[in-house]
């Protein structure tokens, strides 16, 4: 098999995901996804893990957003249009536009037609968290793994000809070579 190529700058630091979601989706979707990502070498900022009694919600969330390499939002029937999730999406967009993090919207039970015009401009894949191949693709994307095969060498008959062609076209020279 080929060599695994990553698009991220080489670093020993793991990717860090800020996971935005509706509170109604926490038990069934957000927490299981966060736990799975953690087992696969991806650090996850999940509110219930990061915010303690007496903490400032805004400050803790800003810290989480400020340190994330990836902003992931669960787009579900319960989260779309929810004011707090919309605020997080806005912050995630600003970070993505500024080149500070990658924005990943994951659709779960929602069609593209339900997305805002801004979200619809992004690749927001539908994902079923029970399908390991879909989750593996997400994990590979977060780790920056390229699925593109390695570029092979040019065939022997394809090469750059000298500039001095005597007025002959490159096609004529290729035929003459044979």
Backbone as JSON, one array per atom type, in Angstrom:
{
  "sequence": "XXXXXXXXXXXXXXXXXXXXXXXXXXXXXXXXXXXXXXXXXXXXXXXXXXXXXXXXXXXXXXXXXXXXXXXXXXXXXXXXXXXXXXXXXXXXXXXXXXXXXXXXXXXXXXXXXXXXXXXXXXXXXXXXXXXXXXXXXXXXXXXXXXXXXXXXXXXXXXXXXXXXXXXXXXXXXXXXXX",
  "N": [[0.83, -1.18, 0.0], [0.26, 2.39, -0.24], [1.94, 5.4, 0.95], [0.86, 7.17, 3.82], [-0.38, 10.35, 3.59], [-0.38, 13.58, 4.97], [-2.15, 16.68, 5.24], [-1.86, 18.61, 7.1], [0.42, 20.76, 8.85], [3.38, 19.25, 9.93], [3.34, 18.1, 13.18], [3.6, 17.34, 16.61], [1.49, 17.83, 18.17], [-1.87, 17.02, 18.88], [-4.83, 17.22, 16.77], [-7.34, 19.62, 17.68], [-10.65, 19.68, 18.53], [-13.44, 21.77, 18.65], [-16.53, 21.13, 19.78], [-19.62, 21.9, 18.78], [-23.05, 21.86, 19.61], [-26.56, 21.08, 20.07], [-28.05, 21.13, 23.28], [-29.92, 19.13, 23.63], [-28.96, 17.13, 22.02], [-26.76, 16.11, 23.23], [-26.44, 13.66, 24.87], [-27.08, 11.5, 23.13], [-25.64, 11.99, 20.75], [-23.46, 14.04, 20.73], [-21.7, 13.57, 23.0], [-21.03, 10.74, 22.71], [-19.71, 10.91, 20.18], [-17.61, 12.69, 20.8], [-16.19, 11.18, 22.71], [-15.39, 9.03, 21.11], [-13.75, 10.34, 19.19], [-11.7, 11.2, 20.9], [-10.53, 8.74, 21.54], [-9.28, 8.25, 19.19], [-7.09, 9.89, 18.88], [-7.71, 12.6, 18.78], [-8.13, 15.59, 20.32], [-10.81, 16.85, 22.19], [-12.93, 19.59, 22.78], [-15.45, 19.68, 24.86], [-18.32, 20.95, 26.27], [-19.32, 19.91, 28.79], [-17.1, 18.66, 29.79], [-15.27, 20.66, 30.11], [-16.28, 22.94, 31.41], [-16.73, 24.02, 34.62], [-18.44, 24.2, 37.82], [-19.19, 27.5, 38.71], [-17.56, 28.63, 36.77], [-17.03, 31.01, 34.12], [-19.17, 30.9, 31.49], [-18.99, 32.13, 28.93], [-16.26, 32.88, 28.84], [-14.92, 30.41, 29.12], [-15.85, 29.09, 26.81], [-14.85, 30.77, 24.84], [-12.12, 30.36, 25.28], [-11.99, 27.66, 24.53], [-12.75, 27.84, 21.82], [-10.68, 29.47, 20.94], [-8.47, 27.82, 21.03], [-8.89, 25.76, 19.29], [-8.29, 23.6, 16.49], [-10.06, 22.67, 14.73], [-13.42, 23.37, 14.1], [-16.29, 21.84, 14.86], [-19.62, 21.28, 14.15], [-22.68, 19.88, 15.11], [-25.25, 19.41, 13.05], [-28.48, 19.22, 13.39], [-32.04, 18.42, 13.5], [-32.77, 19.54, 15.95], [-30.76, 21.36, 16.54], [-30.46, 23.28, 14.5], [-31.17, 26.61, 13.95], [-31.29, 27.16, 16.63], [-30.62, 29.6, 19.01], [-28.17, 29.71, 20.62], [-26.5, 27.79, 19.45], [-26.36, 28.87, 16.9], [-24.91, 31.19, 17.47], [-22.45, 30.06, 18.2], [-21.81, 28.88, 15.73], [-21.45, 31.18, 14.19], [-19.11, 32.21, 15.42], [-17.4, 30.11, 14.81], [-17.32, 30.31, 12.0], [-16.03, 32.79, 11.7], [-13.48, 32.2, 12.72], [-12.72, 30.27, 10.83], [-12.7, 31.74, 8.41], [-10.66, 33.47, 9.04], [-8.54, 31.75, 8.9], [-7.8, 30.32, 11.11], [-8.92, 27.99, 12.06], [-10.46, 24.95, 10.96], [-13.66, 24.56, 9.55], [-16.23, 22.34, 10.15], [-19.22, 21.09, 9.34], [-21.56, 18.77, 10.37], [-24.12, 16.93, 9.12], [-26.98, 15.51, 10.51], [-29.7, 13.79, 10.05], [-30.74, 15.91, 8.64], [-31.48, 17.73, 5.74], [-29.66, 19.29, 3.01], [-31.09, 21.45, 2.13], [-32.14, 22.56, 4.42], [-30.16, 24.03, 5.52], [-28.48, 27.13, 6.29], [-27.73, 29.81, 3.92], [-24.93, 30.35, 4.07], [-23.89, 28.04, 5.37], [-24.63, 26.18, 3.47], [-22.8, 26.63, 1.49], [-20.61, 25.23, 2.18], [-18.97, 22.02, 2.34], [-20.87, 19.95, 3.96], [-21.08, 17.11, 5.23], [-23.48, 14.41, 5.41], [-23.8, 12.34, 8.16], [-23.75, 9.2, 9.73], [-23.41, 8.16, 12.84], [-23.27, 5.57, 13.65], [-22.16, 4.16, 11.63], [-19.16, 2.9, 10.88], [-17.37, 3.39, 8.75], [-18.07, 5.94, 7.86], [-17.51, 7.5, 10.1], [-14.78, 6.97, 10.31], [-13.89, 8.28, 8.01], [-14.4, 10.94, 8.71], [-12.61, 11.18, 10.87], [-10.18, 10.78, 9.54], [-10.26, 13.06, 7.9], [-10.1, 15.1, 9.85], [-7.58, 14.58, 10.91], [-6.16, 15.28, 8.7], [-5.57, 13.57, 6.6], [-4.84, 12.64, 3.36], [-6.79, 11.31, 0.77], [-6.08, 11.01, -1.75], [-4.38, 9.28, -4.3], [-0.82, 8.56, -4.6], [1.21, 10.43, -6.89], [2.32, 9.08, -9.85], [5.19, 8.29, -11.98], [5.86, 9.99, -15.09], [4.94, 8.52, -18.24], [7.37, 6.93, -20.4], [7.26, 7.93, -23.01], [6.28, 10.49, -22.73], [7.62, 13.5, -22.47], [9.59, 16.46, -22.01], [10.48, 18.24, -24.82], [13.45, 19.44, -26.48], [13.92, 23.01, -26.94], [14.77, 23.75, -29.42], [13.37, 22.93, -32.14], [13.33, 23.02, -34.83], [11.17, 24.11, -36.13], [9.26, 22.18, -36.24], [6.23, 20.72, -35.03], [5.39, 19.67, -31.67], [3.96, 17.34, -31.73], [4.61, 16.28, -34.28], [7.32, 15.84, -33.88], [7.21, 13.89, -31.89], [6.03, 11.76, -33.29], [8.05, 11.36, -35.21], [10.08, 10.53, -33.56], [9.28, 7.97, -32.85]],
  "CA": [[0.0, 0.0, 0.0], [1.0, 3.64, -0.34], [2.29, 6.15, 2.14], [-0.2, 8.06, 4.29], [0.03, 11.75, 3.47], [-1.24, 14.5, 5.7], [-2.13, 18.04, 4.73], [-1.52, 19.51, 8.2], [1.84, 20.92, 9.12], [3.78, 18.19, 10.84], [3.38, 18.55, 14.56], [3.25, 16.28, 17.54], [0.25, 18.22, 18.84], [-3.05, 16.44, 18.23], [-5.86, 18.2, 16.39], [-8.26, 19.95, 18.77], [-11.99, 19.94, 18.01], [-14.48, 22.4, 19.46], [-17.74, 20.45, 19.34], [-20.84, 22.65, 19.02], [-24.22, 20.99, 19.5], [-27.71, 21.43, 20.9], [-28.0, 20.36, 24.53], [-30.77, 17.95, 23.46], [-28.21, 16.12, 21.26], [-25.53, 15.75, 23.95], [-26.35, 12.26, 25.31], [-27.16, 10.54, 22.03], [-24.74, 12.28, 19.63], [-22.24, 14.82, 20.99], [-20.77, 12.91, 23.92], [-20.43, 9.55, 22.1], [-18.76, 11.32, 19.14], [-16.44, 13.25, 21.48], [-15.43, 10.07, 23.3], [-14.77, 8.28, 20.01], [-12.65, 11.14, 18.65], [-10.62, 11.17, 21.88], [-9.83, 7.45, 21.43], [-8.59, 8.21, 17.9], [-6.01, 10.87, 18.84], [-8.23, 13.95, 18.54], [-8.56, 16.23, 21.56], [-12.13, 17.45, 21.98], [-13.48, 20.52, 23.76], [-16.87, 19.43, 25.06], [-18.7, 21.82, 27.39], [-19.45, 19.23, 30.07], [-15.76, 18.3, 30.26], [-14.43, 21.85, 30.27], [-16.89, 24.0, 32.22], [-17.01, 23.58, 35.99], [-19.3, 25.1, 38.61], [-18.59, 28.8, 38.99], [-16.82, 29.15, 35.61], [-17.71, 31.89, 33.17], [-19.48, 30.16, 30.27], [-18.43, 32.84, 27.78], [-14.8, 32.83, 28.86], [-14.5, 29.03, 28.85], [-16.13, 28.79, 25.41], [-13.87, 31.53, 24.05], [-10.85, 29.64, 25.39], [-12.11, 26.47, 23.69], [-12.72, 28.27, 20.42], [-9.37, 30.04, 20.64], [-7.42, 26.8, 20.94], [-9.27, 24.64, 18.41], [-7.82, 23.54, 15.1], [-11.24, 22.31, 13.97], [-14.71, 23.68, 14.69], [-17.25, 20.86, 14.37], [-20.97, 21.53, 14.65], [-23.67, 18.86, 14.78], [-26.43, 20.05, 12.46], [-29.6, 18.3, 13.57], [-33.31, 19.15, 13.58], [-32.83, 20.25, 17.22], [-29.74, 22.42, 16.67], [-30.6, 24.32, 13.49], [-32.01, 27.72, 14.37], [-31.18, 27.39, 18.07], [-29.78, 30.8, 19.13], [-26.81, 29.5, 21.14], [-25.74, 27.07, 18.41], [-26.12, 29.85, 15.82], [-23.81, 32.05, 17.94], [-21.22, 29.27, 18.06], [-21.53, 28.75, 14.29], [-20.89, 32.47, 13.79], [-17.72, 32.26, 15.89], [-16.66, 29.12, 14.02], [-17.1, 30.9, 10.67], [-15.02, 33.85, 11.8], [-12.18, 31.52, 12.85], [-12.4, 29.62, 9.56], [-12.36, 32.79, 7.45], [-9.35, 33.99, 9.46], [-7.52, 30.72, 8.73], [-7.38, 29.83, 12.42], [-9.41, 26.64, 12.26], [-11.25, 24.38, 9.86], [-15.07, 24.47, 9.92], [-16.84, 21.1, 9.67], [-20.61, 20.9, 9.72], [-22.0, 17.39, 10.17], [-25.58, 16.84, 9.06], [-27.55, 14.28, 11.05], [-31.15, 13.88, 9.92], [-31.08, 17.22, 8.08], [-31.09, 17.9, 4.34], [-28.91, 20.51, 2.68], [-32.06, 22.54, 1.98], [-32.43, 23.13, 5.74], [-29.0, 24.81, 5.97], [-28.43, 28.55, 5.92], [-26.93, 29.98, 2.7], [-23.5, 30.23, 4.36], [-23.57, 26.63, 5.61], [-24.82, 25.44, 2.22], [-21.62, 26.79, 0.62], [-19.56, 24.32, 2.66], [-19.24, 20.59, 2.3], [-21.36, 19.51, 5.27], [-21.54, 15.75, 4.94], [-24.42, 13.72, 6.3], [-23.05, 11.29, 8.83], [-24.44, 8.29, 10.64], [-22.35, 7.83, 13.79], [-23.19, 4.11, 13.85], [-21.45, 3.59, 10.47], [-17.74, 3.12, 11.16], [-16.66, 3.96, 7.6], [-18.34, 7.38, 7.83], [-16.77, 8.09, 11.22], [-13.37, 6.89, 9.94], [-13.62, 9.34, 7.04], [-14.34, 12.18, 9.49], [-11.36, 11.15, 11.64], [-9.1, 11.01, 8.57], [-10.33, 14.48, 7.51], [-9.6, 15.93, 10.95], [-6.13, 14.37, 10.98], [-5.55, 15.83, 7.49], [-5.11, 12.49, 5.74], [-5.29, 12.77, 1.97], [-7.2, 10.05, 0.14], [-5.6, 11.06, -3.12], [-3.22, 8.39, -4.47], [0.46, 9.2, -4.94], [1.42, 10.69, -8.3], [3.36, 8.22, -10.43], [6.09, 8.91, -12.94], [5.34, 10.13, -16.45], [5.37, 7.45, -19.14], [8.61, 7.21, -21.12], [7.0, 8.69, -24.23], [5.88, 11.85, -22.41], [8.74, 14.24, -21.9], [9.77, 17.79, -22.57], [11.42, 18.23, -25.94], [14.28, 20.65, -26.52], [13.28, 24.17, -27.57], [15.19, 23.81, -30.83], [12.61, 21.88, -32.82], [13.43, 23.2, -36.28], [9.88, 24.49, -36.69], [8.33, 21.06, -36.19], [5.34, 20.69, -33.85], [5.76, 18.62, -30.7], [3.32, 16.09, -32.18], [5.42, 15.76, -35.37], [8.58, 15.34, -33.3], [6.9, 12.64, -31.18], [5.86, 10.73, -34.32], [9.37, 11.11, -35.79], [10.85, 9.79, -32.56], [8.9, 6.57, -32.96]],
  "C": [[0.88, 1.24, 0.0], [1.3, 4.26, 1.01], [1.13, 7.04, 2.53], [0.34, 9.48, 4.25], [-0.93, 12.6, 4.28], [-1.09, 15.89, 5.12], [-1.74, 19.02, 5.82], [-0.02, 19.64, 8.31], [2.23, 19.86, 10.14], [3.96, 18.76, 12.24], [3.03, 17.35, 15.42], [1.94, 16.58, 18.26], [-0.94, 17.6, 18.11], [-3.98, 17.54, 17.74], [-6.79, 18.41, 17.59], [-9.59, 20.37, 18.16], [-12.81, 20.66, 19.07], [-15.78, 21.83, 18.93], [-18.99, 21.22, 19.76], [-22.04, 21.74, 18.75], [-25.36, 21.55, 20.33], [-27.65, 20.57, 22.16], [-28.85, 19.08, 24.43], [-30.05, 16.81, 22.72], [-26.98, 15.6, 22.02], [-25.44, 14.26, 24.23], [-26.27, 11.29, 24.14], [-26.11, 10.75, 20.94], [-23.4, 12.9, 20.04], [-21.25, 14.07, 21.87], [-20.2, 11.62, 23.33], [-19.42, 9.88, 21.0], [-17.48, 11.85, 19.78], [-15.57, 12.14, 22.07], [-14.71, 9.26, 22.23], [-13.59, 9.04, 19.42], [-11.45, 11.13, 19.6], [-9.83, 9.86, 21.77], [-9.02, 7.35, 20.15], [-7.58, 9.35, 17.75], [-6.45, 12.29, 18.56], [-8.73, 14.5, 19.86], [-9.86, 16.96, 21.29], [-12.47, 18.38, 23.13], [-14.98, 20.28, 23.78], [-17.27, 20.16, 26.33], [-18.74, 21.09, 28.73], [-18.11, 18.78, 30.64], [-14.95, 19.52, 30.66], [-14.97, 22.91, 31.21], [-17.28, 23.42, 33.57], [-17.91, 24.6, 36.68], [-18.54, 26.38, 38.93], [-17.8, 29.4, 37.84], [-17.68, 30.1, 34.8], [-17.93, 31.09, 31.88], [-18.81, 30.81, 29.06], [-16.92, 32.69, 27.73], [-14.29, 31.43, 28.53], [-14.72, 28.66, 27.38], [-15.16, 29.54, 24.51], [-12.5, 30.87, 24.11], [-10.87, 28.4, 24.5], [-12.04, 26.81, 22.21], [-11.33, 28.76, 20.03], [-8.28, 29.01, 20.47], [-7.75, 25.69, 19.95], [-8.63, 24.76, 17.03], [-8.98, 23.23, 14.17], [-12.49, 22.69, 14.76], [-15.7, 22.71, 14.06], [-18.6, 21.17, 15.0], [-21.88, 20.4, 14.17], [-24.94, 19.56, 14.33], [-27.56, 19.04, 12.46], [-30.91, 19.1, 13.56], [-33.43, 19.97, 14.87], [-31.86, 21.41, 17.3], [-29.92, 23.57, 15.67], [-31.6, 25.37, 13.96], [-31.96, 28.0, 15.86], [-30.21, 28.55, 18.3], [-28.35, 30.55, 19.61], [-25.94, 28.79, 20.11], [-25.42, 28.02, 17.26], [-24.99, 30.81, 16.2], [-22.47, 31.33, 17.81], [-20.83, 29.12, 16.59], [-20.91, 30.05, 13.77], [-19.43, 32.59, 14.19], [-16.86, 31.28, 15.11], [-16.35, 29.62, 12.62], [-16.0, 31.94, 10.7], [-13.62, 33.23, 11.91], [-11.77, 30.86, 11.53], [-11.97, 30.64, 8.51], [-10.99, 33.38, 7.77], [-8.23, 32.97, 9.35], [-7.04, 30.13, 10.04], [-7.86, 28.42, 12.72], [-10.22, 26.22, 11.04], [-12.68, 24.18, 10.37], [-15.65, 23.2, 9.32], [-18.25, 21.02, 10.22], [-20.99, 19.46, 9.41], [-23.52, 17.35, 10.23], [-26.04, 15.48, 9.58], [-29.06, 14.45, 11.02], [-31.63, 15.2, 9.35], [-30.62, 17.27, 6.63], [-30.34, 19.2, 4.13], [-29.86, 21.71, 2.57], [-32.42, 23.2, 3.3], [-31.29, 24.02, 6.25], [-29.13, 26.26, 5.53], [-27.61, 28.68, 4.64], [-25.43, 29.85, 2.94], [-23.1, 28.77, 4.58], [-23.68, 25.82, 4.33], [-23.64, 25.59, 1.27], [-20.49, 25.86, 1.02], [-19.96, 22.88, 2.42], [-19.6, 20.18, 3.72], [-21.93, 18.12, 5.08], [-22.59, 15.25, 5.92], [-23.64, 12.55, 6.89], [-23.97, 10.49, 9.73], [-23.35, 7.77, 11.58], [-22.26, 6.34, 14.08], [-22.46, 3.42, 12.69], [-19.96, 3.91, 10.58], [-17.0, 3.73, 9.98], [-16.89, 5.47, 7.48], [-17.58, 8.1, 8.93], [-15.27, 8.06, 10.91], [-12.99, 7.97, 8.93], [-13.51, 10.69, 7.75], [-13.02, 12.26, 10.25], [-10.17, 11.41, 10.71], [-9.08, 12.48, 8.13], [-9.76, 15.38, 8.61], [-8.09, 15.78, 11.1], [-5.41, 14.88, 9.73], [-5.0, 14.77, 6.55], [-5.7, 12.67, 4.34], [-5.66, 11.39, 1.43], [-6.73, 9.97, -1.31], [-4.39, 10.13, -3.26], [-1.97, 9.17, -4.86], [0.57, 9.35, -6.45], [2.57, 9.82, -8.8], [4.24, 9.0, -11.4], [5.41, 9.01, -14.3], [5.77, 8.92, -17.27], [6.6, 7.89, -19.94], [8.39, 8.1, -22.34], [6.52, 10.12, -23.98], [7.07, 12.54, -21.76], [8.84, 15.59, -22.59], [10.84, 17.72, -23.65], [12.27, 19.5, -25.92], [13.58, 21.77, -27.27], [13.64, 24.27, -29.05], [14.54, 22.67, -31.58], [12.64, 22.03, -34.33], [12.09, 23.53, -36.91], [8.87, 23.36, -36.67], [7.47, 21.16, -34.93], [5.8, 19.57, -32.92], [5.14, 17.28, -31.1], [4.15, 15.45, -33.3], [6.72, 15.18, -34.85], [8.35, 14.02, -32.57], [6.73, 11.5, -32.17], [7.21, 10.38, -34.92], [10.23, 10.29, -34.83], [10.54, 8.31, -32.62], [9.38, 6.0, -34.27]]
}
